[in-house]
Amino acid sequence: MSAVTGKWWQEGVFYQIYPRSFADSNGDGIGDLQGIISKLDYLAELGITAVWLSPVYQSPNDDNGYDISDYQAIMADFGTMADWEALLAGLHARGIRLVMDLVVNHTSDEHHWFVESRKSKENPYRDYYIWRKGKDDPEHPEPNNWGSFFSGSAWKHDPQTDEWFLHIFSQKQPDLNWENGRVRDDVFDMMTWWLDKGVDGFRMDVINFISKAPGLPDGAVHGDARYGDGAAYYINGPRLLEFLGEMNQRVLAGRDVVGIGETPGVDPDYAAKVVNPETGPLDMVFQFEHMGLDTDPAGTSKFDVAPWSLEALKQVTVRWQNGLEGRGWNALYLSNHDQPRQVSRFGNDTRYWRESAKLLATFLHTQQGTPFIYQGEELGMTNVPFDSIEDYRDIETLNFFREQRALGRSETELLHGIHVKGRDNSRTPIQWDDSPNAGFTTGTPWIKVNPNYNEINAAQQIADSESIFHYYRRIVALRKQHPVLIYGRFQLVLASHPQIFAYTRTHGDSVLLVLLNFSDTSATPAGIVDETGHAGGDVLIGNYARSGRIEMEGLSLAPWEAVVVKV
Ligand code: ISL
Ligand code: CA
């Protein structure tokens, strides 16, 4: 049980919208704010209680809006500030809160702060960014050896002043210098401006990257990688908790809003400091440990894939469920706009597509914490293996492909990793119906629609009471009715079962048993009665036709069967 209870952000369910790919209202092929407004009743029917909106700010779109050139203006492709205000009003009228994306580790290089900063060393904005002199070494002229997340060096030379600026992401995403108090003042003022407009909180992009270690030391070089890994010097840096504490005091404190950090590389002990109910500056963090389970540790990037194991998924889940018990609150997710589609990654998107998508929904909603549904997940949308690199749009994928081709790796090998892990898997347009372009646009979509939209689409699923969509609707509703689903203590059972992920949730007198068969063959939860002391109970929800009381003795779970039992 959490040390804090009854907060709207604990008891609700979030839905992430990636606006470019959600719904296009004007036929230019790009999703927009009026498109979202046209689907508000769909969101209300699903039962979600908060939306996290990926960036809609003015941006040259080097990284689809995660490169912001004006934090207080709306991207023209998406509409106007009046459209945004109408969206906020439409959500609030339906009892749905709105959480905005806050991207302040970096700006766009087209932000006026950076335009000024690069002009001269004396410019008042110079120190808003991280500028260093180059080295005398013609082989490695960069100030240090850090690599960028999007391939190549994390530094770019600027001829105007003959210095280099730091960009942990793309060359068009220079990192802000949080050591500079004026940067913090400006960021905090901007956040306050949005809160005054009525937003209900922020999801904070790579917020644990904002404090860099003094001296910016070289990072370790893994294998034959060309650049060093600077993560040790920019993740959870020395002043991070101080900066976030200041943000809390000056911006968030005293308001009924949520602060959610996106924090790659946190462990439960660090997270517990960030989200401690009394002293933590934020309310929840997105951790990444389960997102790394299919990465080959011997490889040099996330595109070097390896099979994930149920054993490891159990370990990571237990680590976070138990790690934050009583001292923090988990943000639960299996997908987002940076990750592959969950049914393709952790389920079986062919033979057991429907069953495994519902099993994953069950897994997401029966852990302690707040579930985040990523758009299209509720329809069981799948990965899309484009045949040609030409069809890809994501800067991470394109830079990686170009860099690795130059190093001599084959197109086939590279496309394999991209099919499995590329971010465009989750960025194809939402499949609304079986009309051309899945009803997403009347024009040409900015990225191709997944060709399976004839079988997988919202119209079909709304009409089918056994669909994945209706299963999500039911489980979202169920969570609201059973506090044990929200607050119950998590305990793993059948720890070494090779197919079944089983756990109990306990809240006062209320006990649930969750059984998830993560496999293509049937499985028996042998020993569960001895281990839990529970012989059976009533089915609360499940993805096969079961109802009433079931007994554990002799129970056989069908492939990808999920069942939640109240004992
Ligand atoms: O995409 C990832 C997997 O390679 C993540 O590591 C991702 O780069 C990381 O989680 C940071 O993501 C966030 O910041 C990026 C942006 O591209 C992502 O879309 C955003 O979610 C830079 O702003
Ligand atoms: Ca549009």
Coordinates of C-alpha atoms and ligand atoms in Angstrom, one line a residue:
M1 CA 0.0 0.0 0.0
S2 CA 1.3 3.4 -0.9
A3 CA 2.0 5.9 1.8
V4 CA -0.2 8.3 -0.1
T5 CA -3.7 7.3 -1.3
G6 CA -6.8 8.8 -2.9
K7 CA -5.0 10.9 -5.5
W8 CA -6.7 11.2 -8.9
W9 CA -3.5 10.2 -10.6
Q10 CA -3.3 7.0 -8.6
E11 CA -6.9 5.9 -9.1
G12 CA -7.2 6.8 -12.7
V13 CA -6.0 5.3 -16.0
F14 CA -3.9 7.4 -18.4
Y15 CA -4.0 7.3 -22.2
Q16 CA -1.1 8.6 -24.2
I17 CA -1.8 10.5 -27.5
Y18 CA 0.9 10.9 -30.1
P19 CA -0.9 13.6 -32.0
R20 CA 0.8 13.2 -35.4
S21 CA -0.6 9.7 -35.7
F22 CA -4.0 10.0 -33.9
A23 CA -6.5 11.6 -36.2
D24 CA -6.2 14.1 -39.1
S25 CA -9.1 16.5 -39.4
N26 CA -8.1 18.5 -42.5
G27 CA -6.6 16.0 -45.0
D28 CA -3.0 17.1 -44.8
G29 CA -1.9 13.7 -43.7
I30 CA -0.9 14.8 -40.2
G31 CA -2.9 14.2 -37.1
D32 CA -4.0 17.4 -35.3
L33 CA -5.9 18.9 -32.3
Q34 CA -9.3 19.0 -34.1
G35 CA -8.7 15.3 -34.9
I36 CA -8.3 14.5 -31.2
I37 CA -11.4 16.6 -30.4
S38 CA -13.4 14.5 -32.9
K39 CA -12.5 11.4 -30.9
L40 CA -13.2 12.6 -27.4
D41 CA -16.3 10.4 -27.0
Y42 CA -14.2 7.4 -28.0
L43 CA -11.8 8.2 -25.1
A44 CA -14.7 8.7 -22.7
E45 CA -16.2 5.3 -23.8
L46 CA -12.9 3.6 -23.1
G47 CA -13.2 5.0 -19.5
I48 CA -9.7 6.6 -19.2
T49 CA -9.5 9.5 -16.8
A50 CA -6.4 11.4 -18.0
V51 CA -4.6 12.0 -21.3
W52 CA -0.8 12.5 -21.6
L53 CA -0.4 14.5 -24.8
S54 CA 2.9 14.1 -26.6
P55 CA 4.3 17.5 -27.6
V56 CA 2.1 19.9 -29.6
Y57 CA 4.4 22.9 -29.4
Q58 CA 6.0 24.8 -32.2
S59 CA 8.8 22.7 -33.6
P60 CA 10.7 22.1 -36.8
N61 CA 10.0 18.4 -36.3
D62 CA 13.5 17.0 -36.4
D63 CA 12.3 14.6 -33.7
N64 CA 8.5 14.9 -34.2
G65 CA 8.0 17.7 -31.7
Y66 CA 10.5 16.7 -29.1
D67 CA 12.6 19.5 -30.5
I68 CA 10.7 22.6 -29.4
S69 CA 11.3 26.1 -30.8
D70 CA 8.6 27.9 -28.8
Y71 CA 7.1 26.4 -25.6
Q72 CA 4.2 28.8 -25.6
A73 CA 3.0 28.3 -29.2
I74 CA 1.1 25.5 -30.9
M75 CA 2.7 23.7 -33.9
A76 CA 0.9 25.0 -37.0
D77 CA 0.5 21.4 -38.3
F78 CA -1.6 20.7 -35.2
G79 CA -3.8 23.8 -35.2
T80 CA -4.0 26.9 -33.0
M81 CA -4.0 27.8 -29.4
A82 CA -7.8 28.1 -29.7
D83 CA -7.9 24.5 -30.8
W84 CA -5.8 23.5 -27.8
E85 CA -8.1 25.4 -25.5
A86 CA -11.1 23.6 -27.0
L87 CA -9.4 20.3 -26.5
L88 CA -8.7 21.1 -22.8
A89 CA -12.4 22.2 -22.4
G90 CA -13.7 19.1 -24.2
L91 CA -11.6 16.8 -22.0
H92 CA -12.5 18.5 -18.8
A93 CA -16.2 18.4 -19.7
R94 CA -15.9 14.6 -19.8
G95 CA -14.0 14.4 -16.5
I96 CA -10.7 13.7 -18.3
R97 CA -7.6 15.5 -17.1
L98 CA -4.8 16.7 -19.4
V99 CA -1.1 16.2 -18.8
M100 CA 1.3 18.0 -21.2
D101 CA 4.7 16.8 -22.3
L102 CA 7.5 18.9 -20.9
V103 CA 10.7 18.7 -22.9
V104 CA 13.3 20.8 -21.1
N105 CA 16.5 18.8 -21.1
H106 CA 17.0 20.4 -24.5
T107 CA 15.3 22.8 -27.0
S108 CA 15.3 23.0 -30.7
D109 CA 18.3 24.7 -32.2
E110 CA 15.6 27.0 -33.7
H111 CA 14.5 28.2 -30.3
H112 CA 15.3 31.9 -29.9
W113 CA 17.5 31.1 -26.8
F114 CA 19.7 29.0 -29.0
V115 CA 19.6 31.4 -32.0
E116 CA 20.9 34.0 -29.6
S117 CA 23.3 31.7 -27.8
R118 CA 25.3 30.7 -30.8
K119 CA 25.8 34.3 -32.0
S120 CA 28.7 35.2 -29.7
K121 CA 30.4 34.2 -26.5
E122 CA 29.2 37.4 -25.0
N123 CA 25.6 37.0 -25.9
P124 CA 23.3 37.0 -22.8
Y125 CA 21.9 33.6 -23.8
R126 CA 25.4 32.0 -24.3
D127 CA 25.3 30.2 -21.0
Y128 CA 21.8 28.8 -21.6
Y129 CA 23.5 25.9 -23.4
I130 CA 26.6 23.8 -22.8
W131 CA 29.5 25.1 -24.9
R132 CA 33.0 23.9 -24.8
K133 CA 36.3 24.3 -26.7
G134 CA 37.4 21.5 -29.0
K135 CA 40.5 19.4 -28.4
D136 CA 43.7 19.6 -30.3
D137 CA 43.4 16.0 -31.4
P138 CA 42.5 15.9 -35.2
E139 CA 41.1 12.4 -34.8
H140 CA 38.9 13.4 -31.8
P141 CA 38.4 17.1 -31.8
E142 CA 35.2 16.9 -29.7
P143 CA 35.3 18.2 -26.1
N144 CA 34.7 14.6 -24.8
N145 CA 33.9 11.2 -26.2
W146 CA 30.2 11.0 -25.5
G147 CA 28.0 9.5 -28.2
S148 CA 24.5 10.8 -29.0
F149 CA 21.3 8.7 -28.5
F150 CA 20.7 9.2 -32.2
S151 CA 24.2 8.0 -33.5
G152 CA 27.4 10.0 -33.9
S153 CA 29.0 12.3 -31.4
A154 CA 27.0 14.2 -28.7
W155 CA 28.8 17.4 -29.8
K156 CA 28.5 19.7 -32.8
H157 CA 31.0 22.3 -33.8
D158 CA 29.6 25.7 -34.5
P159 CA 31.8 27.8 -36.8
Q160 CA 30.4 31.2 -35.7
T161 CA 32.3 31.0 -32.4
D162 CA 34.5 28.0 -33.0
E163 CA 33.1 26.1 -30.1
W164 CA 31.1 22.9 -29.7
F165 CA 27.7 22.5 -28.1
L166 CA 26.3 19.4 -26.4
H167 CA 23.3 17.5 -27.8
I168 CA 22.6 14.2 -26.1
F169 CA 19.8 13.7 -28.8
S170 CA 19.9 15.0 -32.3
Q171 CA 22.1 17.9 -33.6
K172 CA 19.0 20.0 -33.6
Q173 CA 18.3 19.3 -29.9
P174 CA 21.0 21.2 -27.9
D175 CA 21.0 20.5 -24.2
L176 CA 20.0 23.3 -21.9
N177 CA 22.5 24.3 -19.1
W178 CA 20.5 23.8 -15.9
E179 CA 23.4 25.1 -13.9
N180 CA 22.3 28.6 -15.1
G181 CA 19.7 30.0 -12.7
R182 CA 18.1 32.0 -15.5
V183 CA 17.4 28.8 -17.5
R184 CA 15.6 27.5 -14.4
D185 CA 13.7 30.7 -14.0
D186 CA 12.5 30.7 -17.6
V187 CA 11.5 27.0 -17.6
F188 CA 9.6 27.4 -14.3
D189 CA 7.8 30.5 -15.5
M190 CA 6.8 28.6 -18.7
M191 CA 5.5 25.7 -16.6
T192 CA 3.5 28.0 -14.4
W193 CA 2.0 29.7 -17.5
W194 CA 0.6 26.3 -18.7
L195 CA -0.7 25.4 -15.2
D196 CA -2.5 28.7 -15.1
K197 CA -4.1 27.8 -18.4
G198 CA -5.6 24.8 -16.6
V199 CA -3.3 21.8 -17.4
D200 CA -3.3 19.0 -14.8
G201 CA 0.4 18.2 -14.8
F202 CA 3.4 17.2 -16.9
R203 CA 5.2 14.2 -18.2
M204 CA 8.8 15.3 -18.2
D205 CA 10.9 14.1 -21.0
V206 CA 14.3 12.6 -19.9
I207 CA 14.1 14.8 -16.9
N208 CA 16.8 12.9 -15.1
F209 CA 19.4 14.0 -17.7
I210 CA 19.3 17.7 -16.7
S211 CA 22.2 17.7 -14.3
K212 CA 25.6 16.9 -15.9
A213 CA 28.6 15.9 -13.8
P214 CA 31.2 18.8 -13.5
G215 CA 34.0 18.4 -16.0
L216 CA 31.9 16.2 -18.3
P217 CA 34.4 13.3 -18.0
D218 CA 34.8 10.8 -20.9
G219 CA 32.5 7.8 -20.7
A220 CA 33.4 4.1 -20.9
V221 CA 33.7 2.7 -24.4
H222 CA 31.8 -0.6 -24.8
G223 CA 33.1 -3.2 -27.3
D224 CA 34.1 -1.6 -30.6
A225 CA 31.8 1.4 -30.2
R226 CA 33.1 4.6 -31.8
Y227 CA 31.9 6.8 -28.9
G228 CA 31.9 6.6 -25.2
D229 CA 28.8 6.1 -23.0
G230 CA 28.4 9.3 -21.0
A231 CA 25.3 8.1 -19.2
A232 CA 27.2 7.8 -15.9
Y233 CA 27.8 11.5 -16.1
Y234 CA 24.4 12.8 -17.2
I235 CA 21.9 10.4 -15.8
N236 CA 20.8 11.1 -12.2
G237 CA 23.5 13.7 -12.0
P238 CA 24.8 15.5 -8.9
R239 CA 22.3 18.3 -8.8
L240 CA 19.2 16.5 -10.2
L241 CA 17.3 16.2 -6.9
E242 CA 18.1 19.8 -6.1
F243 CA 16.8 21.0 -9.5
L244 CA 13.7 18.9 -9.2
G245 CA 13.2 20.1 -5.6
E246 CA 13.3 23.7 -6.8
M247 CA 10.9 22.9 -9.6
N248 CA 8.5 21.3 -7.0
Q249 CA 8.7 24.3 -4.7
R250 CA 8.4 27.0 -7.3
V251 CA 5.9 25.4 -9.7
L252 CA 4.1 22.3 -8.6
A253 CA 3.7 22.6 -4.8
G254 CA 0.2 23.6 -3.6
R255 CA -1.5 22.6 -6.8
D256 CA -3.5 19.4 -7.5
V257 CA -1.3 18.4 -10.4
V258 CA 0.9 15.4 -11.3
G259 CA 4.6 15.3 -12.1
I260 CA 5.7 12.2 -14.0
G261 CA 9.3 11.9 -14.8
E262 CA 10.6 9.9 -17.8
T263 CA 13.8 8.5 -16.3
P264 CA 15.8 6.0 -18.2
G265 CA 18.4 4.3 -16.1
V266 CA 16.8 4.7 -12.6
D267 CA 16.6 1.8 -10.2
P268 CA 14.0 1.4 -7.5
D269 CA 16.1 3.0 -4.8
Y270 CA 16.8 6.2 -6.8
A271 CA 13.2 6.3 -7.9
A272 CA 12.0 6.0 -4.3
K273 CA 13.9 9.3 -3.6
V274 CA 12.3 11.0 -6.6
V275 CA 8.7 10.0 -5.9
N276 CA 8.8 9.7 -2.1
P277 CA 5.3 10.9 -1.0
E278 CA 6.7 13.3 1.6
T279 CA 10.0 14.5 0.2
G280 CA 10.1 13.5 -3.4
P281 CA 9.8 16.2 -6.0
L282 CA 7.7 14.2 -8.5
D283 CA 4.8 11.7 -8.2
M284 CA 5.7 8.9 -10.5
V285 CA 8.5 7.9 -12.9
F286 CA 8.7 5.8 -16.0
Q287 CA 11.5 3.3 -15.5
F288 CA 13.0 1.3 -18.4
E289 CA 14.2 -2.0 -17.0
H290 CA 11.5 -4.1 -18.7
M291 CA 12.1 -2.2 -22.0
G292 CA 15.7 -3.6 -22.1
L293 CA 14.8 -7.2 -21.8
D294 CA 15.1 -7.9 -25.5
T295 CA 18.3 -6.1 -26.1
D296 CA 21.5 -8.1 -26.6
P297 CA 23.9 -7.1 -23.9
A298 CA 26.8 -7.9 -26.2
G299 CA 25.5 -5.6 -28.9
T300 CA 26.2 -1.9 -29.3
S301 CA 22.7 -0.6 -29.6
K302 CA 19.1 -1.3 -28.8
F303 CA 18.7 -2.6 -32.4
D304 CA 20.8 -5.6 -31.5
V305 CA 18.0 -7.8 -30.4
A306 CA 17.8 -10.9 -28.2
P307 CA 14.8 -13.0 -27.0
W308 CA 13.3 -11.8 -23.8
S309 CA 12.5 -14.4 -21.1
L310 CA 9.5 -14.7 -18.8
E311 CA 11.9 -15.2 -15.9
A312 CA 13.5 -11.8 -16.5
L313 CA 10.1 -10.1 -16.9
K314 CA 9.1 -11.6 -13.5
Q315 CA 12.3 -10.4 -11.9
V316 CA 12.0 -6.8 -13.1
T317 CA 8.3 -6.6 -12.2
V318 CA 8.9 -7.9 -8.7
R319 CA 11.8 -5.5 -8.3
W320 CA 9.6 -2.5 -9.0
Q321 CA 6.4 -3.7 -7.4
N322 CA 8.2 -4.6 -4.1
G323 CA 10.8 -1.8 -4.5
L324 CA 8.3 1.0 -4.4
E325 CA 5.8 -0.7 -2.0
G326 CA 5.0 1.8 0.8
R327 CA 7.5 4.4 -0.5
G328 CA 6.4 5.5 -3.9
W329 CA 4.0 4.8 -6.7
N330 CA 4.7 3.0 -10.0
A331 CA 3.8 4.3 -13.5
L332 CA 2.9 1.1 -15.4
Y333 CA 3.4 0.8 -19.2
L334 CA 4.2 -1.8 -21.8
S335 CA 4.3 0.6 -24.8
N336 CA 4.7 4.2 -25.8
H337 CA 5.7 6.2 -28.9
D338 CA 9.4 5.1 -28.5
Q339 CA 8.7 1.4 -28.1
P340 CA 7.5 -1.4 -30.4
R341 CA 3.9 -2.5 -30.1
Q342 CA 3.4 -4.7 -27.0
V343 CA 1.3 -7.5 -28.6
S344 CA 4.1 -8.0 -31.1
R345 CA 6.8 -7.7 -28.5
F346 CA 5.5 -9.6 -25.5
G347 CA 2.5 -11.5 -27.0
N348 CA 1.8 -13.5 -30.1
D349 CA 0.5 -11.1 -32.8
T350 CA -0.6 -13.9 -35.2
R351 CA -2.3 -17.0 -33.8
Y352 CA -3.1 -15.7 -30.3
W353 CA -3.3 -12.0 -31.2
R354 CA -6.6 -11.3 -29.5
E355 CA -5.9 -13.5 -26.4
S356 CA -2.4 -12.2 -25.9
A357 CA -3.4 -8.5 -26.3
K358 CA -6.0 -9.1 -23.6
L359 CA -3.5 -10.9 -21.4
L360 CA -1.1 -7.9 -21.6
A361 CA -4.0 -5.6 -20.8
T362 CA -4.7 -7.7 -17.7
F363 CA -1.0 -7.6 -16.7
L364 CA -0.9 -3.8 -17.1
H365 CA -4.0 -3.2 -15.0
T366 CA -3.4 -5.7 -12.2
Q367 CA -0.1 -4.3 -10.9
Q368 CA 0.2 -1.7 -8.2
G369 CA 0.5 1.7 -9.8
T370 CA -1.1 3.7 -12.5
P371 CA -1.6 2.2 -15.9
F372 CA -0.7 4.1 -19.1
I373 CA -2.4 2.9 -22.3
Y374 CA -0.6 4.0 -25.5
Q375 CA -2.9 4.9 -28.4
G376 CA -3.9 1.9 -30.4
E377 CA -2.9 -0.6 -27.7
E378 CA -6.6 -0.9 -26.9
L379 CA -7.1 -2.2 -30.4
G380 CA -4.2 -4.6 -30.3
M381 CA -2.3 -2.7 -33.0
T382 CA 0.8 -4.5 -34.1
N383 CA 4.3 -3.7 -35.3
V384 CA 4.8 -3.0 -39.0
P385 CA 7.8 -4.4 -40.8
F386 CA 8.2 -2.0 -43.7
D387 CA 10.2 -3.6 -46.6
S388 CA 12.3 -0.5 -47.3
I389 CA 14.1 2.0 -45.2
E390 CA 12.4 4.6 -47.4
D391 CA 9.2 4.1 -45.5
Y392 CA 10.7 4.9 -42.2
R393 CA 10.5 8.4 -40.7
D394 CA 12.1 8.3 -37.3
I395 CA 15.4 10.1 -36.9
E396 CA 16.8 7.5 -34.5
T397 CA 16.1 4.7 -37.0
L398 CA 17.3 6.6 -40.0
N399 CA 20.5 7.8 -38.4
F400 CA 21.3 4.3 -37.1
F401 CA 20.7 2.8 -40.5
R402 CA 23.0 5.3 -42.2
E403 CA 25.7 5.0 -39.7
Q404 CA 25.7 1.2 -39.7
R405 CA 25.5 0.9 -43.5
A406 CA 28.7 3.1 -43.6
L407 CA 30.3 0.6 -41.2
G408 CA 29.5 -2.2 -43.6
R409 CA 26.5 -4.0 -42.0
S410 CA 24.0 -5.4 -44.4
E411 CA 20.6 -3.9 -45.1
T412 CA 18.8 -7.1 -44.3
E413 CA 20.5 -7.4 -40.9
L414 CA 19.8 -3.8 -40.0
L415 CA 16.1 -4.0 -41.2
H416 CA 15.6 -7.0 -38.9
G417 CA 16.6 -4.9 -35.8
I418 CA 14.5 -2.0 -37.0
H419 CA 11.4 -4.3 -37.6
V420 CA 11.7 -5.6 -34.0
K421 CA 12.7 -2.4 -32.2
G422 CA 12.1 0.7 -34.3
R423 CA 10.0 3.5 -32.9
D424 CA 7.9 3.8 -36.1
N425 CA 6.2 0.6 -35.1
S426 CA 4.1 2.5 -32.7
R427 CA 3.8 5.7 -34.8
T428 CA 1.7 4.4 -37.7
P429 CA -1.7 6.0 -37.9
I430 CA -4.5 4.8 -35.6
Q431 CA -6.7 2.4 -37.4
W432 CA -10.2 3.8 -37.1
D433 CA -12.1 1.8 -39.7
D434 CA -11.6 -0.1 -42.9
S435 CA -11.9 2.9 -45.3
P436 CA -8.8 4.1 -47.2
N437 CA -5.9 5.0 -44.9
A438 CA -7.9 3.4 -42.0
G439 CA -10.0 6.5 -41.7
F440 CA -7.0 8.4 -40.3
T441 CA -6.8 10.9 -43.1
T442 CA -8.5 11.7 -46.5
G443 CA -5.0 12.7 -47.8
T444 CA -1.7 11.0 -47.8
P445 CA -0.5 10.0 -44.3
W446 CA 2.9 11.3 -43.2
I447 CA 3.8 7.7 -42.5
K448 CA 2.2 4.6 -44.1
V449 CA -0.7 3.0 -42.4
N450 CA -0.2 -0.6 -41.2
P451 CA -1.7 -2.8 -44.0
N452 CA -3.6 -4.9 -41.5
Y453 CA -6.2 -2.1 -40.9
N454 CA -8.9 -4.2 -42.6
E455 CA -8.8 -6.7 -39.8
I456 CA -7.7 -4.5 -36.9
N457 CA -9.7 -1.3 -36.5
A458 CA -11.8 0.6 -34.0
A459 CA -15.1 0.5 -35.9
Q460 CA -14.9 -3.3 -36.0
Q461 CA -14.0 -3.6 -32.4
I462 CA -16.6 -1.3 -31.1
A463 CA -19.2 -3.4 -32.8
D464 CA -17.8 -6.7 -31.3
S465 CA -18.4 -7.2 -27.6
E466 CA -15.6 -9.7 -27.4
S467 CA -13.0 -7.3 -28.9
I468 CA -9.8 -6.2 -27.3
F469 CA -11.3 -2.7 -27.1
H470 CA -14.2 -3.9 -25.0
Y471 CA -11.8 -5.9 -22.8
Y472 CA -9.9 -2.7 -22.1
R473 CA -13.1 -0.9 -21.4
R474 CA -14.1 -3.6 -18.9
I475 CA -10.8 -3.8 -17.1
V476 CA -10.5 0.0 -16.8
A477 CA -14.0 0.0 -15.2
L478 CA -13.1 -2.9 -13.0
R479 CA -10.1 -1.1 -11.5
K480 CA -12.3 1.8 -10.5
Q481 CA -14.6 -0.6 -8.5
H482 CA -11.9 -2.6 -6.7
P483 CA -9.4 -0.7 -4.5
V484 CA -7.4 -3.9 -4.3
L485 CA -6.5 -3.6 -8.0
I486 CA -5.2 -0.1 -7.3
Y487 CA -3.6 -0.4 -3.9
G488 CA -3.1 -4.1 -3.1
R489 CA 0.3 -5.4 -2.2
F490 CA 1.8 -7.4 -5.0
Q491 CA 3.3 -10.8 -4.2
L492 CA 4.7 -13.2 -6.8
V493 CA 3.7 -16.9 -6.6
L494 CA 4.8 -19.9 -8.7
A495 CA 8.1 -17.9 -9.1
S496 CA 9.8 -20.5 -11.3
H497 CA 6.9 -21.6 -13.4
P498 CA 8.2 -21.4 -17.0
Q499 CA 4.9 -20.4 -18.6
I500 CA 2.7 -18.8 -16.0
F501 CA 3.2 -15.4 -14.4
A502 CA 1.1 -15.6 -11.2
Y503 CA 0.7 -13.2 -8.3
T504 CA -1.6 -12.1 -5.6
R505 CA -2.8 -8.6 -4.7
T506 CA -3.8 -8.0 -1.1
H507 CA -5.6 -5.0 0.4
G508 CA -7.1 -5.5 3.8
D509 CA -9.4 -8.5 3.6
S510 CA -9.5 -8.4 -0.2
V511 CA -7.3 -10.8 -2.0
L512 CA -7.0 -11.4 -5.8
L513 CA -5.1 -14.1 -7.6
V514 CA -3.9 -13.1 -11.1
L515 CA -2.9 -16.0 -13.5
L516 CA -1.3 -15.2 -16.8
N517 CA -0.2 -17.9 -19.2
F518 CA 2.5 -16.2 -21.3
S519 CA 2.8 -19.1 -23.8
D520 CA 1.3 -20.8 -26.9
T521 CA 0.5 -24.0 -25.0
S522 CA -1.8 -24.8 -22.1
A523 CA -0.4 -24.7 -18.6
T524 CA -1.3 -25.9 -15.1
P525 CA -0.7 -23.7 -12.0
A526 CA 0.4 -26.8 -10.0
G527 CA 1.2 -26.1 -6.4
I528 CA -0.7 -22.8 -6.2
V529 CA -3.1 -24.0 -3.5
D530 CA -0.2 -25.0 -1.2
E531 CA 1.6 -21.8 -1.9
T532 CA -1.2 -19.4 -1.5
G533 CA -3.7 -21.3 0.7
H534 CA -6.5 -20.4 -1.7
A535 CA -8.4 -23.2 -3.3
G536 CA -10.3 -21.1 -5.7
G537 CA -12.7 -18.1 -6.1
D538 CA -14.8 -16.0 -8.3
V539 CA -13.7 -14.9 -11.7
L540 CA -13.5 -11.1 -11.9
I541 CA -12.3 -10.9 -15.4
G542 CA -10.6 -13.2 -18.0
N543 CA -10.0 -13.5 -21.7
Y544 CA -11.6 -16.9 -22.2
A545 CA -15.2 -17.9 -21.4
R546 CA -15.0 -18.6 -17.7
S547 CA -17.4 -17.3 -15.1
G548 CA -18.6 -17.9 -11.6
R549 CA -16.3 -19.9 -9.2
I550 CA -13.2 -21.7 -10.4
E551 CA -11.1 -24.2 -8.5
M552 CA -7.3 -24.1 -8.6
E553 CA -7.0 -27.9 -8.2
G554 CA -6.8 -29.4 -11.7
L555 CA -7.1 -26.0 -13.4
S556 CA -5.6 -25.8 -16.9
L557 CA -5.0 -22.4 -18.5
A558 CA -5.4 -22.2 -22.2
P559 CA -2.7 -20.5 -24.4
W560 CA -2.3 -16.9 -23.4
E561 CA -5.2 -17.2 -20.9
A562 CA -5.5 -14.5 -18.3
V563 CA -7.8 -14.8 -15.3
V564 CA -8.3 -12.7 -12.2
V565 CA -9.8 -14.5 -9.3
K566 CA -11.3 -13.0 -6.1
V567 CA -10.6 -15.5 -3.4
Ligands
ISL1 O1 13.6 5.8 -27.9 C1 14.3 5.3 -27.0 C2 14.8 4.0 -27.3 O2 15.9 4.1 -28.1 C3 14.5 5.9 -25.8 O3 15.8 5.6 -25.3 C4 14.3 7.4 -25.8 O4 15.3 7.9 -26.6 C5 14.5 7.9 -24.4 O5 13.5 7.3 -23.7 C6 14.1 9.4 -24.4 O6 12.9 9.6 -25.0 C7 12.3 10.9 -25.0 O7 13.3 11.9 -25.4 C8 13.7 11.8 -26.7 C9 12.6 11.7 -27.7 O8 13.1 11.3 -29.0 C10 11.6 10.6 -27.3 O9 10.5 10.5 -28.2 C11 11.2 10.9 -25.9 O10 10.2 10.1 -25.4 C12 14.4 13.2 -27.0 O11 13.5 14.2 -26.6
CA2 CA -4.0 17.6 -40.1

